[in-house]
mmCIF file of C-alpha atoms and ligand atoms in Angstrom:
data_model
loop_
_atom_site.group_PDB
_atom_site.id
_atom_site.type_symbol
_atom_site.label_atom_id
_atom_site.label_comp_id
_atom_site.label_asym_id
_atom_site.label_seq_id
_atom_site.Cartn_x
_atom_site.Cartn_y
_atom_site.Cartn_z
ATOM 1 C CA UNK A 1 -33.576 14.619 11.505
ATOM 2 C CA UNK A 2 -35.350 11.982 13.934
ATOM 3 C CA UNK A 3 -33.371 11.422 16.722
ATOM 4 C CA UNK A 4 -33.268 8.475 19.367
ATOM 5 C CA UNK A 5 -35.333 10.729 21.701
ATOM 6 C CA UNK A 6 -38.351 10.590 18.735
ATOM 7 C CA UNK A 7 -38.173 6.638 18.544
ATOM 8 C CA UNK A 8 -38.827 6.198 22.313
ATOM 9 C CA UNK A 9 -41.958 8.598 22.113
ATOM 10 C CA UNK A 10 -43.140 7.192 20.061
ATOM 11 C CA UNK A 11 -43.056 3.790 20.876
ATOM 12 C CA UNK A 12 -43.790 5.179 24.345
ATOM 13 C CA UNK A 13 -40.565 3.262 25.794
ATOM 14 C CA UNK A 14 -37.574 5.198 27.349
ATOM 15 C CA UNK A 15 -34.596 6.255 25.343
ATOM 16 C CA UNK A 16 -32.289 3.396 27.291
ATOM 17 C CA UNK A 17 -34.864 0.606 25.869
ATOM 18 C CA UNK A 18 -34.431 2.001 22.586
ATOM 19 C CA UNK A 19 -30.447 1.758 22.537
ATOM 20 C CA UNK A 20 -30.634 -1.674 23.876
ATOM 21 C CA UNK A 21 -32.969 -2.524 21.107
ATOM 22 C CA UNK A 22 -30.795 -0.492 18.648
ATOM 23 C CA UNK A 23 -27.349 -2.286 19.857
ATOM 24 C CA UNK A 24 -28.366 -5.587 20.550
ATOM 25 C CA UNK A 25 -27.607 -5.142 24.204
ATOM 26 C CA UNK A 26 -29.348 -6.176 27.360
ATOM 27 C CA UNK A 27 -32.736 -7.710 27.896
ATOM 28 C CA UNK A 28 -35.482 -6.551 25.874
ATOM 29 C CA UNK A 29 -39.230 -8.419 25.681
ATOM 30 C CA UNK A 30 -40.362 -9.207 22.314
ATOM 31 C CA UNK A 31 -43.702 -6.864 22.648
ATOM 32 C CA UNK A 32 -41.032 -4.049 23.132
ATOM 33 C CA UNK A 33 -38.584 -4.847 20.825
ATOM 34 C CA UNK A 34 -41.080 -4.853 17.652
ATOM 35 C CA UNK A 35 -42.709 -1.344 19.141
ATOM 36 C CA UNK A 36 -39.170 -0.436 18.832
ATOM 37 C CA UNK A 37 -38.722 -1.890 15.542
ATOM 38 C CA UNK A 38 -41.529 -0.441 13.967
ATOM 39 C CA UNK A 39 -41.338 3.068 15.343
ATOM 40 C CA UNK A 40 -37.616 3.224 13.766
ATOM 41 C CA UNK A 41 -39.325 1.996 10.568
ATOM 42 C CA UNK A 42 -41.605 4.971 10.773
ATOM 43 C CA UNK A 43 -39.833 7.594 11.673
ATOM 44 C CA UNK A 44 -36.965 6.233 9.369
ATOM 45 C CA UNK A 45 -34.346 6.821 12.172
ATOM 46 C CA UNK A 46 -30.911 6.147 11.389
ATOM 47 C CA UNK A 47 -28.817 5.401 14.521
ATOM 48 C CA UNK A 48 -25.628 8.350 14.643
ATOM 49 C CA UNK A 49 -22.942 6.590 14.121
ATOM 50 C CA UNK A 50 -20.774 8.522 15.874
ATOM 51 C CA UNK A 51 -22.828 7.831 19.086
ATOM 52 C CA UNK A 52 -22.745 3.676 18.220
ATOM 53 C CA UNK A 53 -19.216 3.846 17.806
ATOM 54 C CA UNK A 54 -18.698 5.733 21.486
ATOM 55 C CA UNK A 55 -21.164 3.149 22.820
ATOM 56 C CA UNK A 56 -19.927 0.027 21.071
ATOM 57 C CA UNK A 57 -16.306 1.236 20.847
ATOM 58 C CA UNK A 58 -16.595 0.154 17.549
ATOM 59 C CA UNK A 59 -17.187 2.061 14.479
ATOM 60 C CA UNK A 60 -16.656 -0.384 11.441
ATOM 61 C CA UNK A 61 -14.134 1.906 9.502
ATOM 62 C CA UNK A 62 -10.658 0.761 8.849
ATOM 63 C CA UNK A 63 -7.461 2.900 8.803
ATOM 64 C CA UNK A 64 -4.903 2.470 5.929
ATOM 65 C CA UNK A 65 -2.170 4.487 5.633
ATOM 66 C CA UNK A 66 0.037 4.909 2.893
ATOM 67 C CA UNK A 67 3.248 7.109 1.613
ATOM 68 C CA UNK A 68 1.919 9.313 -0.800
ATOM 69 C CA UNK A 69 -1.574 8.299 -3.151
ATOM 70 C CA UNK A 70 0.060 10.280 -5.690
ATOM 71 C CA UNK A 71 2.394 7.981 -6.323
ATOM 72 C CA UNK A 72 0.534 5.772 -9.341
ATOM 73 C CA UNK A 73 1.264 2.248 -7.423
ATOM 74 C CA UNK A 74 -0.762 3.103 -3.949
ATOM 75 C CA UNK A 75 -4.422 3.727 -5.674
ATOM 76 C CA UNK A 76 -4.562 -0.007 -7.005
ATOM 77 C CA UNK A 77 -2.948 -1.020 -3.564
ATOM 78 C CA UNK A 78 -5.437 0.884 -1.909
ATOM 79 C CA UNK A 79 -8.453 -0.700 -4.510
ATOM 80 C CA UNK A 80 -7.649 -3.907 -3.833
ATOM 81 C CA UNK A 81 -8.479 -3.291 0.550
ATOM 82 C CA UNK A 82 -11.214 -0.973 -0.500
ATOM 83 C CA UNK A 83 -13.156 -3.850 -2.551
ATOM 84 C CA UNK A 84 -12.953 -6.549 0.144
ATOM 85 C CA UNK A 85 -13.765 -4.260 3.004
ATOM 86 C CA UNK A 86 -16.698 -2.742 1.537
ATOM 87 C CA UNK A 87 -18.047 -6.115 1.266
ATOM 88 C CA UNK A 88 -17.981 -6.634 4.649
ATOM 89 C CA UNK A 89 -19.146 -3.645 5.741
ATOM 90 C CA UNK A 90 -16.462 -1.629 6.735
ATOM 91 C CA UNK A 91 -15.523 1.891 5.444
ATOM 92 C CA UNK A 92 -11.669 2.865 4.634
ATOM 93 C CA UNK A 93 -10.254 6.082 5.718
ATOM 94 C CA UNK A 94 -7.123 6.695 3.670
ATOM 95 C CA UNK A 95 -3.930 8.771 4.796
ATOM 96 C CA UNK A 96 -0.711 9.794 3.779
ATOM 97 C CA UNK A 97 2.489 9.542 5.960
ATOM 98 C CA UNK A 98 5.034 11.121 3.463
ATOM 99 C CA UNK A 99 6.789 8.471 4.762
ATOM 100 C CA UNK A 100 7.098 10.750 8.225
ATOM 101 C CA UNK A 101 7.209 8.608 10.987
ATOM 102 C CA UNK A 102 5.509 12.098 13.029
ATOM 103 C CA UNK A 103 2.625 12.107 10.675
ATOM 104 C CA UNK A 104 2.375 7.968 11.061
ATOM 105 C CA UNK A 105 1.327 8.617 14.446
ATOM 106 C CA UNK A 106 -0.667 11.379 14.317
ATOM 107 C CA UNK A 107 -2.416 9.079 12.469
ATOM 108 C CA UNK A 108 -3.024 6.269 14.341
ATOM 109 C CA UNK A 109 -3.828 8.567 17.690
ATOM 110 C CA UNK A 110 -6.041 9.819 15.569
ATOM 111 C CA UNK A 111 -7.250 6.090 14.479
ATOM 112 C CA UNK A 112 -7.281 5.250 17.641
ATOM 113 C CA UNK A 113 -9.321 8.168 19.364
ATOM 114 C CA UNK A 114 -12.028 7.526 16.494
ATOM 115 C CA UNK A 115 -12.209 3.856 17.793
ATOM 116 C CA UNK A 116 -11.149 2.750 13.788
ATOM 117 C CA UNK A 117 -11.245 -0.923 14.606
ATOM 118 C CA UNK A 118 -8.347 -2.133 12.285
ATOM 119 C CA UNK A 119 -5.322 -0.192 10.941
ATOM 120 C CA UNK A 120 -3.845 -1.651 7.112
ATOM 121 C CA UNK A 121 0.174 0.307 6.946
ATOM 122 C CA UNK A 122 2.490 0.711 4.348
ATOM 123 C CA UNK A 123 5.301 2.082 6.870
ATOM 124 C CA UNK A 124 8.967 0.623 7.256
ATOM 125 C CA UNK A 125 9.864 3.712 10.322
ATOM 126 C CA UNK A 126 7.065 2.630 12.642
ATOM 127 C CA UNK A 127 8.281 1.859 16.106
ATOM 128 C CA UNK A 128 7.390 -1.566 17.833
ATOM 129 C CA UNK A 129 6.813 -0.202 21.143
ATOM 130 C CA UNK A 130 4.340 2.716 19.293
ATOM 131 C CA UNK A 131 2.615 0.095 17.527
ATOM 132 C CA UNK A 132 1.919 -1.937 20.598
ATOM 133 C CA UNK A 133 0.282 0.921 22.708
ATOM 134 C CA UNK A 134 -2.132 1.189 19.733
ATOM 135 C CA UNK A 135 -3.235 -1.795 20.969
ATOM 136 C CA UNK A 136 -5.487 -1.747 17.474
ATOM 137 C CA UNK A 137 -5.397 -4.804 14.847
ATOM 138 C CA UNK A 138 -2.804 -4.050 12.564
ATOM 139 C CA UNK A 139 -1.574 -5.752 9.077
ATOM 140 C CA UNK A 140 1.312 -4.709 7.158
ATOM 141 C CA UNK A 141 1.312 -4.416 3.585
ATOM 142 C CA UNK A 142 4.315 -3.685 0.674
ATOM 143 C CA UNK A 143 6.671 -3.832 3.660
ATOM 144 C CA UNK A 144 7.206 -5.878 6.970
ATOM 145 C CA UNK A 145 6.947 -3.766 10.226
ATOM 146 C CA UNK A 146 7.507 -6.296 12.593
ATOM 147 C CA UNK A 147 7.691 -9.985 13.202
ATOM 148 C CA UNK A 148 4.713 -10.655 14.921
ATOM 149 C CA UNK A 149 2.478 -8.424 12.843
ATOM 150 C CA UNK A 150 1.050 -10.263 9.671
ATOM 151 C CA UNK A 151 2.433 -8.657 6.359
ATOM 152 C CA UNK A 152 1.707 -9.272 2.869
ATOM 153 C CA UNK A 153 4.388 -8.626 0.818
ATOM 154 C CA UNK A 154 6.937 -9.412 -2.284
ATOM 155 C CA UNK A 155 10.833 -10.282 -2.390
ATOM 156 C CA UNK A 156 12.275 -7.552 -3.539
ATOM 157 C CA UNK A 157 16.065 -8.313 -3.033
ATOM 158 C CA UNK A 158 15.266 -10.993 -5.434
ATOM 159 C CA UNK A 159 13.088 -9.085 -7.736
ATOM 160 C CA UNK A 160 15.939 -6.533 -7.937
ATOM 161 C CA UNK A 161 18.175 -9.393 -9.367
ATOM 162 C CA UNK A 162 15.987 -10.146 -11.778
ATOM 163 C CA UNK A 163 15.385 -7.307 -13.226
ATOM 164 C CA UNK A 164 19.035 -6.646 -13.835
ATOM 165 C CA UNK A 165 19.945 -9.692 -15.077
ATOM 166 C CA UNK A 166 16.936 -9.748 -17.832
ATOM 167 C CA UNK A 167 18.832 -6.075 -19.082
ATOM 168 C CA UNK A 168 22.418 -8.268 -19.755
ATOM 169 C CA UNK A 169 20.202 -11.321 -20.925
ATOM 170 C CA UNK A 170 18.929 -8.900 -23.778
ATOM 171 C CA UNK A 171 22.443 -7.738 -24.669
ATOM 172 C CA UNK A 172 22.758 -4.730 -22.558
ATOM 173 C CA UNK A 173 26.531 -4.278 -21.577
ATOM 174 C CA UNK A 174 26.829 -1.518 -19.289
ATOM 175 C CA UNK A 175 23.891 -1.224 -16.802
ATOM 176 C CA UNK A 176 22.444 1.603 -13.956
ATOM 177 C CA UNK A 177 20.148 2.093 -11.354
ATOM 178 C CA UNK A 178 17.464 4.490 -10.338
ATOM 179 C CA UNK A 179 16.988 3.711 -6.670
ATOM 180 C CA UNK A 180 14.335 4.921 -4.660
ATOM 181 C CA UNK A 181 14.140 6.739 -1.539
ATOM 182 C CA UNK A 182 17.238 5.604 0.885
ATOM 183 C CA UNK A 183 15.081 5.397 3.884
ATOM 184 C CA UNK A 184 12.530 2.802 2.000
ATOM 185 C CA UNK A 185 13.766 -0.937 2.954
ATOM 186 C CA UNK A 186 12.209 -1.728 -0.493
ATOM 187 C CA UNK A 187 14.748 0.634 -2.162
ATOM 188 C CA UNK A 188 17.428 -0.699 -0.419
ATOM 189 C CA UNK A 189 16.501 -4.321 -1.452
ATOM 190 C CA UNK A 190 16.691 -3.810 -4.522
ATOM 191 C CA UNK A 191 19.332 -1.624 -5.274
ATOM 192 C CA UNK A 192 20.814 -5.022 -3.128
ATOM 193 C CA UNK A 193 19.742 -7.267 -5.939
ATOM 194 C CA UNK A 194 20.896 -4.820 -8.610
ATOM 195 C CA UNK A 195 24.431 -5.118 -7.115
ATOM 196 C CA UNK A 196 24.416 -8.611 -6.680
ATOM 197 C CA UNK A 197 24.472 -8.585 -10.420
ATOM 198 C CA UNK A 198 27.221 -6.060 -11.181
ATOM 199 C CA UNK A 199 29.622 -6.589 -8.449
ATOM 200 C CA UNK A 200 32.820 -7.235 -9.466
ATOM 201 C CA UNK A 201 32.171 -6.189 -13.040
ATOM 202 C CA UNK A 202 35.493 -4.018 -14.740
ATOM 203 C CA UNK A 203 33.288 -1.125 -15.652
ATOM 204 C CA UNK A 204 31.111 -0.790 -12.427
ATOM 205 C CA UNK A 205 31.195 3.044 -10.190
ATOM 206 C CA UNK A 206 29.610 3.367 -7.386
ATOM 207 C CA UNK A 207 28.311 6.542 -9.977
ATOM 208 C CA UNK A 208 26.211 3.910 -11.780
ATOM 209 C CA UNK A 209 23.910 4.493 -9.137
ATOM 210 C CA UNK A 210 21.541 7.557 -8.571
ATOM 211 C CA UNK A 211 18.632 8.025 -6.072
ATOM 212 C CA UNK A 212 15.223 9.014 -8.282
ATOM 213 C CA UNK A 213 13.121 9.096 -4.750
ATOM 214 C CA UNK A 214 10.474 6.657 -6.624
ATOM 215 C CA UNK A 215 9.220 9.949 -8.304
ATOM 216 C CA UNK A 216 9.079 10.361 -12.540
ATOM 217 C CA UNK A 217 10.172 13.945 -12.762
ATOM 218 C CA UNK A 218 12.658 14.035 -10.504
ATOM 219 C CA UNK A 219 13.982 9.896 -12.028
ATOM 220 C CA UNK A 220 13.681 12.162 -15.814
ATOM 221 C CA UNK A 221 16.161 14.689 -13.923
ATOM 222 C CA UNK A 222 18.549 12.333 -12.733
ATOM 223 C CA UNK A 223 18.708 9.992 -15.605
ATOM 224 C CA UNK A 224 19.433 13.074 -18.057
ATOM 225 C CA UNK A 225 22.518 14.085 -15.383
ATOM 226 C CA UNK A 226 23.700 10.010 -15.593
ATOM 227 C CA UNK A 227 23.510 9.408 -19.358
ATOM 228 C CA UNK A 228 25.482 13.066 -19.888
ATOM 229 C CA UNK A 229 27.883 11.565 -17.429
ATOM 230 C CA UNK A 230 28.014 7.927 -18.443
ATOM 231 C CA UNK A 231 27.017 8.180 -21.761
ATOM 232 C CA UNK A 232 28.245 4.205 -22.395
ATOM 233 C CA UNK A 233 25.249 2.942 -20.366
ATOM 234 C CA UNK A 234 22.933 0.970 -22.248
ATOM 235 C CA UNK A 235 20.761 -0.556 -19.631
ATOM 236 C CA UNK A 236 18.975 1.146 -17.046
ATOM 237 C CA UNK A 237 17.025 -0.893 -13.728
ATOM 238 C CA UNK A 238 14.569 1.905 -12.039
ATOM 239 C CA UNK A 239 13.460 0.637 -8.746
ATOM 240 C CA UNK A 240 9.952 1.575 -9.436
ATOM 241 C CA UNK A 241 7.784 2.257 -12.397
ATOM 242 C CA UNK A 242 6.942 5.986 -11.848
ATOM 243 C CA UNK A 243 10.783 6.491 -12.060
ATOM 244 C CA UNK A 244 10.800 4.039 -15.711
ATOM 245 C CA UNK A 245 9.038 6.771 -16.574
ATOM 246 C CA UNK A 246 10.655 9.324 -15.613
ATOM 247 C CA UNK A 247 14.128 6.945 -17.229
ATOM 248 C CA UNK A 248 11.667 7.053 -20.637
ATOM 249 C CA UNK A 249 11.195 10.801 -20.395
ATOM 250 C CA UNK A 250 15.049 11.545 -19.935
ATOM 251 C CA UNK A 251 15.714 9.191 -23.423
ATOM 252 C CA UNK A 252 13.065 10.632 -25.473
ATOM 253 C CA UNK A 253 15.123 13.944 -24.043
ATOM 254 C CA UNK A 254 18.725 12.621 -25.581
ATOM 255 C CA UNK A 255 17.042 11.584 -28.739
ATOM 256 C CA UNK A 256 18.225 8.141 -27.209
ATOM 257 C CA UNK A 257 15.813 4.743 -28.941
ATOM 258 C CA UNK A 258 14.186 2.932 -26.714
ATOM 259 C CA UNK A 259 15.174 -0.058 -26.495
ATOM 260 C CA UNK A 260 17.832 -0.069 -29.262
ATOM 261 C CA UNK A 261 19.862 2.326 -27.537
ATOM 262 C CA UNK A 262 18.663 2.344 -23.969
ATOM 263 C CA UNK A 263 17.032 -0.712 -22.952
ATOM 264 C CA UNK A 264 14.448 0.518 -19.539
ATOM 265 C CA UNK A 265 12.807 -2.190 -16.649
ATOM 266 C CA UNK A 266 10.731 -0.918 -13.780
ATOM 267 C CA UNK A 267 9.226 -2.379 -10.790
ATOM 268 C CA UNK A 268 5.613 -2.633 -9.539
ATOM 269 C CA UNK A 269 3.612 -3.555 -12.627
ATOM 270 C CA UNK A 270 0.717 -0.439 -12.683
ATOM 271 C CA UNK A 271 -0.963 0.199 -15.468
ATOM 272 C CA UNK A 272 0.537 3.220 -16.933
ATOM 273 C CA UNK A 273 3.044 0.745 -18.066
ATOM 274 C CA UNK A 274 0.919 -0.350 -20.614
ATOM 275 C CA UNK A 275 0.463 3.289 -21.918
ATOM 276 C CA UNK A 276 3.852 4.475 -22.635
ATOM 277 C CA UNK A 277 5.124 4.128 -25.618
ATOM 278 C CA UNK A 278 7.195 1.888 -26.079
ATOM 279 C CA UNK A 279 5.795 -0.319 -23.335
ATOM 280 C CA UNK A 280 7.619 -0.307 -20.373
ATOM 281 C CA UNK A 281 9.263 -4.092 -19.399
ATOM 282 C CA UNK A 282 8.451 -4.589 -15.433
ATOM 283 C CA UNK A 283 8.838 -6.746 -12.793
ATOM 284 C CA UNK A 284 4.839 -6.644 -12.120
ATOM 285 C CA UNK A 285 3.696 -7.473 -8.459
ATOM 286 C CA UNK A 286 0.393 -8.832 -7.488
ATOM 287 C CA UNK A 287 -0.929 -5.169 -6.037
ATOM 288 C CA UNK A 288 -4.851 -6.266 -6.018
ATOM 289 C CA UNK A 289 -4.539 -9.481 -4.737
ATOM 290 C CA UNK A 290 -1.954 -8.792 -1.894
ATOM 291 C CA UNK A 291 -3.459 -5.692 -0.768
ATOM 292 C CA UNK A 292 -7.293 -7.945 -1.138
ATOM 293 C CA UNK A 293 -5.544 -10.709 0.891
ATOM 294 C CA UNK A 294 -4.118 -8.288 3.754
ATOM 295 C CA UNK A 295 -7.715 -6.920 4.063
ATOM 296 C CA UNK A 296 -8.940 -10.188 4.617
ATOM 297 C CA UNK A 297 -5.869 -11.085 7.545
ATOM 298 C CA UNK A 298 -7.157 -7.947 9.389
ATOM 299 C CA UNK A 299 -10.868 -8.917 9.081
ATOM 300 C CA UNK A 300 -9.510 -12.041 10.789
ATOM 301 C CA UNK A 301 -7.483 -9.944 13.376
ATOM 302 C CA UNK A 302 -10.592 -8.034 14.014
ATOM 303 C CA UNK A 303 -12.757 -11.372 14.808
ATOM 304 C CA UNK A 304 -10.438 -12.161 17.364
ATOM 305 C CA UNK A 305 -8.596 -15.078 15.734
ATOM 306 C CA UNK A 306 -4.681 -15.374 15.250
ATOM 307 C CA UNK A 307 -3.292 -15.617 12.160
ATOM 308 C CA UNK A 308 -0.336 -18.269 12.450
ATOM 309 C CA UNK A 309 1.820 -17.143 9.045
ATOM 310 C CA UNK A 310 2.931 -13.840 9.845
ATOM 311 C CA UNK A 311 5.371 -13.033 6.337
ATOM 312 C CA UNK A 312 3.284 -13.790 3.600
ATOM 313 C CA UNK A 313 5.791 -13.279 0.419
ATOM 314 C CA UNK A 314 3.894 -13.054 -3.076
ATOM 315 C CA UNK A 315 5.905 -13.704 -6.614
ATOM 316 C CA UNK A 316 6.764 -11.392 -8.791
ATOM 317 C CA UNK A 317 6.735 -11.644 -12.481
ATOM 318 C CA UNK A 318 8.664 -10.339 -15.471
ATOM 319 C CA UNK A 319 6.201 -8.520 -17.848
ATOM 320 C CA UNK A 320 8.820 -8.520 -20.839
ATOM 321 C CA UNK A 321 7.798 -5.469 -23.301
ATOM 322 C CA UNK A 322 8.649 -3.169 -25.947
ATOM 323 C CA UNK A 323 11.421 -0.781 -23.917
ATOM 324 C CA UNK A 324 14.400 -4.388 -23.455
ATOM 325 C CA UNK A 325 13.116 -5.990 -26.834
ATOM 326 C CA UNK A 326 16.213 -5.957 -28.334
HETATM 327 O O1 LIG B 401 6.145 2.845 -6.416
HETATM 328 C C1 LIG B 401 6.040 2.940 -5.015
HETATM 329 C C2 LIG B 401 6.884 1.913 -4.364
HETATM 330 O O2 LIG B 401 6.668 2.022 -2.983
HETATM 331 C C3 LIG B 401 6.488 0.519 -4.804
HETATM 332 O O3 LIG B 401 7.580 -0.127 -5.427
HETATM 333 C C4 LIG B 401 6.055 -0.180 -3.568
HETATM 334 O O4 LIG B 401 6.800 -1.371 -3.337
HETATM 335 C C5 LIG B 401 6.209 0.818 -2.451
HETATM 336 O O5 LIG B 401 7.151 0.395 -1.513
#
């Protein structure tokens, strides 16, 4: 492989001309700069980039970290910064936190020591004073971090309430919850809106409530233990769409119909909604465009201008299918 030592033989300069020339830094005559530029043409060099990025302290990659990519919602989230990025010619480099606030900063050390020169997070644990020695550009995305970093994100206390309300508004009676993972603000916001609906209502226990962890098999599990318990419900919120799923599984289980006797909604608005049959009703958020949009706030970050609106809230919207036609 030709190395920077080959370029400056051969254009008979020294190896410190050549970097200049490479990095676009320091004087360099013209004469020399087109030997340069023609020897690296020749020899078909291809500057390390490992080396540029220790030089420049810049290595045009981005960071984005997310819970867990198996989870069917974070691969379009992650597409949608992917696309943009690319097109400006920055690479991603994707990680998963578990939602471990350890692992979230062995990641951004890591970031950090690899001069990454933005960081995208889906993170609701990270501390303020952690995120600040980073000293990196930083957007948050899906949920806020803090109030002075820019995050692109949905209501979804509100989005909670709608989704329950469009299960009584198709007849249901007596309606549950899947909720995510308790340490997930999202969760908690709408399990929020959920009980905003049903508070106060004669047949409401706190037992109408179950934790699914945003994951189908384990929803599937839960769901079967609720409907053998509360075998009256009719209606049944899951605070995600992997977990409608899952809701759909434990049905199909009970030889319950779908809708006429068990009328599902999810949250997010992937795909695989579309493929399930019956077709799962959702309260669909914009995943490409907010995740495109946060790419482009960090672009700005990196550039060294401010970006004045730091919440950024996107709507949501209801997706009515197959699984509440009723
Ligand atoms: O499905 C994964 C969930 O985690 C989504 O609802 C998204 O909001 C993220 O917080």
């Amino acid at each position: 492989m030709t190395t920077i030592k080959d370029v400056a033989h051969h254009a008979e300069v020294s190896v410190a001309t050549v970097s200049r020339v490479i990095n676009r830094n320091g004087y360099v005559n013209e004469d020399t700069r087109k030997k340069v530029e023609a020897a690296v043409e020749e020899l078909n060099y291809k500057p390390n980039s490992v080396a540029r990025s220790l030089f420049k302290k810049q290595s045009k990659t981005i960071g984005i970290i997310v819970p867990d990519i198996t989870n069917p919602y974070f691969p379009e989230l992650v597409r949608g910064v992917e696309d943009y990025l690319i097109k400006k010619g920055f690479t991603t480099i994707l990680c998963n936190s578990d939602e471990d606030p350890e692992k979230e900063r062995l990641y951004l050390d890591v970031m950090k020591q690899k001069y990454v020169d933005g960081v995208i997070i889906v993170s609701n644990m990270a501390e303020r004073e952690f995120i600040d020695e980073c000293d990196i550009p930083m957007v948050a995305l899906d949920r806020n971090v803090h109030q002075e970093m820019p995050a692109f994100v949905i209501d979804n206390r509100d989005g909670g309430r709608v989704a329950t309300e469009h299960l009584f508004d198709v007849g249901c009676k007596r309606v549950a919850h899947i909720k995510g993972p308790d340490q997930v603000i999202n969760s908690e916001e709408r399990y929020e809106g959920y009980i905003e609906v049903v508070n106060g209502r004669d047949w409401f226990q706190d037992s109408f409530v179950v934790s699914g962890n945003f994951e189908q098999k384990q929803a599937a599990q839960v769901t079967k233990q609720l409907l053998n318990k509360h075998p009256e419900i009719d209606g049944i919120f899951a605070g995600n769409d992997a977990m409608a799923v899952g809701v759909l599984k434990a049905a199909e289980s009970l030889n319950l119909k779908v809708p006429e006797d068990l009328a599902i909604i999810g949250f997010d608005g992937i795909d695989l909604t579309e493929m399930t049959s019956p077709e799962l009703t959702t309260l669909s958020q914009p995943i490409y465009q907010m995740s495109r949009d946060a790419a482009k706030a960090l672009i700005t970050l990196i550039e060294g201008k401010t970006i004045k609106q730091k919440e950024n809230l996107f709507p949501l919207q209801l997706l009515k299918r197959q699984s509440t036609k009723r």
